[in-house]
Coordinates of C-alpha atoms in Angstrom, one line a residue:
M1 CA 0.0 0.0 0.0
A2 CA 1.2 3.4 -0.8
D3 CA 0.1 4.9 2.5
S4 CA 2.4 3.8 5.4
K5 CA -0.4 4.6 7.9
L6 CA -3.0 1.9 8.3
R7 CA -6.5 2.0 9.8
L8 CA -6.6 -1.0 12.2
V9 CA -9.3 -2.8 14.1
L10 CA -7.9 -4.7 17.1
M11 CA -9.8 -7.8 18.3
G12 CA -8.8 -9.4 21.6
T13 CA -9.9 -10.1 25.1
G14 CA -7.3 -11.8 27.2
P15 CA -3.9 -10.7 28.5
F16 CA -1.9 -12.3 25.7
A17 CA -2.9 -9.6 23.3
V18 CA -2.1 -6.6 25.5
P19 CA 1.7 -6.2 24.9
S20 CA 1.3 -6.3 21.1
F21 CA -1.7 -4.0 21.1
D22 CA 0.2 -1.6 23.3
R23 CA 3.1 -1.5 20.8
I24 CA 0.7 -0.9 18.0
A25 CA -0.9 2.0 19.8
D26 CA 2.5 3.6 20.2
G27 CA 3.2 3.3 16.4
P28 CA 2.2 5.2 13.3
H29 CA -1.1 3.4 12.6
E30 CA -4.6 4.5 13.6
I31 CA -6.7 2.3 15.8
V32 CA -10.3 2.9 14.7
Q33 CA -11.9 0.3 17.0
V34 CA -11.2 -2.2 19.7
I35 CA -13.4 -5.3 19.8
V36 CA -13.6 -7.7 22.8
R37 CA -15.8 -10.6 23.7
P38 CA -19.1 -9.8 25.5
L39 CA -19.0 -10.2 29.3
P40 CA -20.4 -13.6 30.4
P41 CA -23.1 -13.8 33.0
V42 CA -21.9 -13.2 36.6
K43 CA -22.1 -16.5 38.5
S44 CA -20.5 -15.5 41.8
R45 CA -20.0 -12.6 44.1
G46 CA -16.5 -12.0 42.6
G47 CA -18.1 -10.1 39.8
P48 CA -17.3 -10.5 36.0
P49 CA -14.0 -12.0 35.0
P50 CA -11.2 -9.6 34.0
Q51 CA -11.0 -8.4 30.4
P52 CA -7.4 -7.1 30.1
V53 CA -7.9 -5.7 26.6
A54 CA -11.0 -3.8 27.5
D55 CA -9.2 -2.3 30.5
W56 CA -6.2 -1.4 28.4
A57 CA -8.4 0.2 25.7
E58 CA -10.1 2.3 28.4
E59 CA -6.7 3.5 29.7
R60 CA -5.8 4.5 26.1
S61 CA -9.2 6.2 25.6
L62 CA -9.9 3.9 22.7
A63 CA -13.5 3.0 21.6
V64 CA -14.6 -0.5 22.6
I65 CA -17.5 -2.7 21.5
R66 CA -18.6 -6.1 22.7
P67 CA -20.7 -7.8 19.9
D68 CA -22.3 -11.1 20.8
S69 CA -21.0 -12.5 17.5
I70 CA -18.3 -10.9 15.2
N71 CA -20.0 -12.7 12.3
D72 CA -23.6 -11.5 12.5
D73 CA -24.9 -9.2 9.8
E74 CA -25.1 -6.1 12.1
T75 CA -21.5 -6.5 13.3
V76 CA -20.2 -7.1 9.8
Q77 CA -21.9 -3.9 8.6
Q78 CA -20.4 -2.1 11.5
L79 CA -16.9 -3.4 10.5
R80 CA -17.4 -2.2 6.9
S81 CA -18.4 1.3 8.1
L82 CA -15.0 1.6 9.9
H83 CA -13.2 1.4 6.5
A84 CA -10.3 -0.4 8.2
D85 CA -7.3 -1.6 6.2
L86 CA -6.4 -4.6 8.5
L87 CA -7.9 -6.6 11.4
V88 CA -5.4 -7.5 14.1
V89 CA -6.6 -10.5 16.2
C90 CA -5.1 -12.0 19.3
D91 CA -6.6 -13.9 22.2
Y92 CA -10.1 -12.9 21.0
G93 CA -12.1 -16.1 21.4
Q94 CA -14.3 -16.1 18.2
I95 CA -13.5 -17.4 14.7
L96 CA -13.9 -14.8 12.0
K97 CA -15.9 -16.0 8.9
P98 CA -15.2 -14.8 5.4
A99 CA -17.7 -12.0 5.5
A100 CA -16.0 -10.4 8.6
L101 CA -12.5 -10.9 7.1
E102 CA -13.5 -9.3 3.9
T103 CA -14.4 -6.0 5.5
A104 CA -10.7 -5.0 5.4
P105 CA -8.7 -5.0 2.2
L106 CA -5.7 -6.6 3.8
G107 CA -7.8 -9.1 5.7
G108 CA -6.7 -10.1 9.2
I109 CA -3.6 -11.3 11.0
N110 CA -3.6 -13.4 14.1
L111 CA -0.9 -13.8 16.8
H112 CA -1.0 -17.5 18.0
G113 CA 1.0 -18.9 21.0
S114 CA 2.6 -21.8 19.2
L115 CA 4.9 -22.7 16.3
L116 CA 2.1 -23.4 13.8
P117 CA 0.9 -25.7 12.4
K118 CA 1.6 -27.3 15.8
Y119 CA -1.0 -26.8 18.5
R120 CA -3.9 -25.2 16.6
G121 CA -6.7 -24.4 19.1
A122 CA -7.5 -22.8 22.4
A123 CA -4.7 -24.0 24.6
P124 CA -1.4 -24.0 22.6
V125 CA 0.9 -22.9 25.5
Q126 CA -0.5 -25.4 28.0
R127 CA -0.3 -28.3 25.5
A128 CA 3.3 -27.6 24.6
V129 CA 4.3 -27.8 28.3
L130 CA 2.1 -30.9 28.9
S131 CA 3.7 -32.7 26.0
G132 CA 7.2 -32.1 27.3
D133 CA 8.3 -30.0 24.4
R134 CA 11.7 -28.4 24.7
E135 CA 10.8 -25.3 22.6
T136 CA 7.9 -23.4 21.4
G137 CA 7.2 -19.9 20.1
V138 CA 4.7 -17.6 18.5
T139 CA 3.4 -17.4 15.0
V140 CA 1.6 -14.6 13.2
I141 CA -0.6 -15.8 10.3
H142 CA -2.6 -14.1 7.6
M143 CA -6.0 -15.2 8.5
T144 CA -8.2 -17.6 6.5
P145 CA -11.6 -19.0 7.3
R146 CA -10.0 -22.2 8.5
L147 CA -8.9 -22.2 12.2
D148 CA -5.2 -21.2 12.5
G149 CA -4.7 -22.4 8.9
G150 CA -3.4 -19.3 7.1
P151 CA 0.0 -18.6 5.7
I152 CA 2.8 -17.7 8.1
L153 CA 4.0 -14.1 8.1
A154 CA 6.3 -14.1 11.1
R155 CA 7.4 -16.3 14.0
R156 CA 9.7 -16.4 17.0
V157 CA 11.2 -19.5 18.7
T158 CA 12.1 -19.8 22.4
E159 CA 13.2 -22.6 24.8
I160 CA 10.7 -23.9 27.4
R161 CA 12.5 -23.6 30.7
D162 CA 12.6 -26.7 33.0
D163 CA 10.9 -24.8 35.9
E164 CA 8.4 -22.8 33.8
T165 CA 4.7 -23.1 34.3
A166 CA 2.3 -22.7 31.4
G167 CA 1.2 -19.3 32.9
Q168 CA 4.7 -18.1 33.1
L169 CA 5.5 -19.2 29.6
E170 CA 2.3 -17.6 28.2
Q171 CA 3.3 -14.3 29.8
R172 CA 6.8 -14.5 28.2
L173 CA 5.4 -15.5 24.8
S174 CA 3.0 -12.5 24.8
A175 CA 6.1 -10.3 25.1
I176 CA 8.0 -12.2 22.4
G177 CA 5.0 -11.9 20.1
V178 CA 5.2 -8.1 20.0
D179 CA 8.0 -7.9 17.4
A180 CA 6.5 -10.7 15.4
T181 CA 3.2 -8.8 15.2
I182 CA 4.9 -5.6 14.0
E183 CA 6.9 -7.5 11.4
A184 CA 3.7 -9.0 10.0
I185 CA 2.0 -5.6 9.8
D186 CA 5.1 -4.2 8.0
R187 CA 5.0 -7.1 5.5
L188 CA 1.4 -6.3 4.6
L189 CA 2.3 -2.7 4.1
D190 CA 4.4 -3.7 1.1
W191 CA 1.9 -6.4 -0.2
D192 CA 0.5 -5.7 -3.6
Q193 CA -2.5 -8.1 -2.9
E194 CA -1.9 -9.7 -6.3
S195 CA 0.9 -12.0 -5.2
V196 CA 1.0 -14.7 -2.6
I197 CA 2.2 -13.6 0.8
G198 CA 3.6 -15.7 3.6
D199 CA 4.7 -19.3 3.9
P200 CA 2.0 -22.1 3.7
Q201 CA 1.6 -24.3 6.7
D202 CA 2.6 -28.0 6.3
A203 CA -0.7 -29.9 6.7
A204 CA 1.3 -33.1 7.7
L205 CA 2.5 -31.3 10.9
V206 CA -0.8 -30.2 12.2
S207 CA -1.7 -31.0 15.8
K208 CA -4.6 -29.8 18.0
A209 CA -4.6 -27.9 21.3
P210 CA -8.1 -28.3 22.7
R211 CA -9.1 -26.3 25.8
L212 CA -8.1 -28.0 29.1
S213 CA -10.7 -29.7 31.4
K214 CA -10.7 -30.2 35.1
A215 CA -10.8 -34.0 34.7
E216 CA -7.6 -34.2 32.8
A217 CA -5.7 -32.4 35.5
Q218 CA -5.6 -35.6 37.6
I219 CA -2.0 -36.9 37.8
D220 CA -1.2 -40.3 36.4
W221 CA 1.6 -41.5 38.7
Q222 CA 2.6 -44.3 36.3
Q223 CA 3.9 -41.7 33.9
P224 CA 7.7 -41.0 33.9
S225 CA 8.9 -38.4 36.4
R226 CA 9.6 -35.7 33.8
M227 CA 6.1 -36.0 32.3
I228 CA 4.5 -35.7 35.7
D229 CA 6.6 -32.6 36.2
C230 CA 5.4 -31.3 32.8
H231 CA 1.8 -32.1 33.8
V232 CA 2.1 -30.2 37.1
R233 CA 3.6 -27.1 35.3
G234 CA 1.3 -27.3 32.3
M235 CA -1.9 -27.3 34.5
Q236 CA -1.0 -23.9 36.0
P237 CA -2.6 -21.5 36.5
W238 CA -5.7 -23.5 35.7
P239 CA -7.1 -26.1 36.4
V240 CA -4.1 -27.1 38.6
A241 CA -2.9 -30.7 38.8
F242 CA -4.5 -32.8 41.5
S243 CA -4.5 -36.3 43.1
F244 CA -5.9 -38.1 46.1
F245 CA -3.8 -38.8 49.1
H246 CA -4.4 -42.0 51.0
P247 CA -2.7 -41.6 54.4
G248 CA -2.9 -45.3 55.3
N249 CA -3.7 -46.7 58.7
G250 CA -7.4 -46.4 57.8
G251 CA -7.4 -42.7 57.2
K252 CA -9.8 -41.1 54.8
P253 CA -8.4 -40.0 51.3
V254 CA -7.8 -36.3 50.9
R255 CA -8.0 -34.4 47.6
V256 CA -4.9 -32.4 47.0
Q257 CA -3.6 -29.9 44.4
I258 CA 0.0 -30.4 43.5
R259 CA 1.7 -27.2 42.5
Q260 CA 5.4 -28.0 42.3
V261 CA 7.4 -31.2 42.0
T262 CA 11.1 -32.0 41.4
P263 CA 12.1 -35.2 39.6
I264 CA 14.9 -37.0 41.5
G265 CA 16.5 -40.4 41.1
D266 CA 15.0 -40.9 37.6
D267 CA 16.7 -42.0 34.4
A268 CA 17.6 -38.4 33.6
S269 CA 19.8 -38.0 36.7
G270 CA 21.6 -41.3 36.1
D271 CA 20.3 -42.9 39.4
A272 CA 18.5 -46.2 39.6
P273 CA 14.7 -45.8 39.3
S274 CA 12.5 -46.6 42.3
Q275 CA 11.2 -50.2 42.8
S276 CA 8.1 -49.0 44.6
Q277 CA 4.6 -48.9 43.0
P278 CA 3.9 -45.6 41.3
G279 CA 2.1 -43.2 43.6
H280 CA 3.5 -44.8 46.8
L281 CA 5.6 -42.8 49.2
V282 CA 9.3 -43.6 49.2
S283 CA 12.1 -42.5 51.5
G284 CA 14.0 -39.3 50.7
D285 CA 14.4 -35.7 51.6
G286 CA 10.9 -34.3 52.0
L287 CA 7.8 -35.8 50.6
C288 CA 8.9 -38.3 47.9
V289 CA 6.7 -40.4 45.6
A290 CA 7.5 -43.2 43.2
S291 CA 6.7 -42.5 39.5
G292 CA 6.7 -44.8 36.5
D293 CA 10.5 -44.5 36.1
G294 CA 11.8 -43.0 39.3
V295 CA 11.0 -40.6 42.2
L296 CA 9.5 -37.2 42.5
R297 CA 9.8 -34.8 45.4
I298 CA 6.6 -32.9 46.1
D299 CA 7.7 -29.3 46.8
Q300 CA 4.3 -27.6 47.1
I301 CA 0.9 -29.1 47.8
Q302 CA -2.5 -27.8 48.8
P303 CA -5.0 -30.0 50.6
A304 CA -8.7 -29.2 49.8
G305 CA -9.8 -26.2 51.9
K306 CA -6.3 -25.3 53.1
K307 CA -3.5 -23.1 52.0
P308 CA -0.5 -24.3 49.9
M309 CA 2.3 -25.8 52.0
T310 CA 5.6 -27.6 51.4
G311 CA 5.6 -31.3 51.0
A312 CA 7.6 -31.7 54.2
A313 CA 5.0 -29.7 56.2
F314 CA 2.2 -31.8 54.6
A315 CA 4.0 -35.0 55.7
N316 CA 4.4 -33.7 59.2
G317 CA 0.8 -32.8 59.5
Y318 CA -0.8 -36.0 58.0
Q319 CA 1.7 -38.5 59.4
P320 CA 1.4 -41.0 56.5
G321 CA 1.5 -44.7 57.3
P322 CA 3.7 -47.3 55.6
D323 CA 1.0 -48.0 53.0
A324 CA 0.3 -44.3 52.2
C325 CA 0.1 -43.3 48.5
F326 CA -1.2 -40.8 46.0
G327 CA -3.7 -41.8 43.3
A328 CA -7.3 -42.8 42.7
T329 CA -6.9 -45.8 45.0
C330 CA -3.9 -47.5 46.7
G331 CA -4.3 -50.8 44.9
D332 CA -1.4 -52.1 42.9
A333 CA -3.2 -51.6 39.6
A334 CA -4.9 -48.2 40.1
V335 CA -2.8 -45.4 41.6
G336 CA -2.7 -43.3 38.4
G337 CA -5.0 -40.7 36.8
K338 CA -8.0 -42.9 36.1
G339 CA -11.0 -43.7 38.4
G340 CA -11.0 -40.5 40.6
T341 CA -13.4 -37.7 40.5
A342 CA -12.5 -34.1 39.7

């Protein structure tokens, strides 16, 4: 485009979008509208959930609308009336259909929290941690009607740290995505709209990243130590990994959230794996549990209705017996992630 100043519509709701939107607002382009998801019904005394993009837009004195659907006829007409050049979408929560995308000559771009085509869907950051990936990144695509399927305009790669939760990684990726978003907008400035832009995604490498559920947060102690550690980190900040603690000696099971673990004595450290049944307590420094290939130390645990505490404090308080274990039951065949209730 000959004009180096674009009219932009920003679409986003959650915190992942804020750093990129903030950089855009400091740049040369004009933001003609900010669009966020509508507020859901209030179900508790805590009030409506936070909407970081709406709060950011208010601080910037930018106009905000909350259409029920970005694709209904009235909203599409409203988009057309803005005469925007480009739609910038991030952490919005609705899929734009062709009619909405066609309201801007340059279409739309979307900042996604994975190295597409890997982890298309609602929970790309969490799924990368849960899968034990060593690296991830962000991708900016030119949007098509197919979910996360458009050509790649920009990407950034980063290592997943061994102690990083999904929440911490998502915050870091949102910052990494800023430069990628600006790069994508700059590429479209020079696009003649007659040529193909971006790199096509490899359909053979597509994987899905569905939204997390509470039920899948339950820990399967038969998994290797590293994968249990990835599970604990990947389930934060929500829904948080959980298990059931059976104290032994006839005590009642306690539902616990497990917030931090450290693999010890597993194959990765070179030590011999534990011979105990997965989920059963083993001797060690602090609260130690057998996994499928070794031993984990539970560093932070939260019994239902109580505050988080160290594993050592938990053991001191609950005084586990010799047959104590974590899992759905303490039987030899069922101490993993199946059979319990969320």
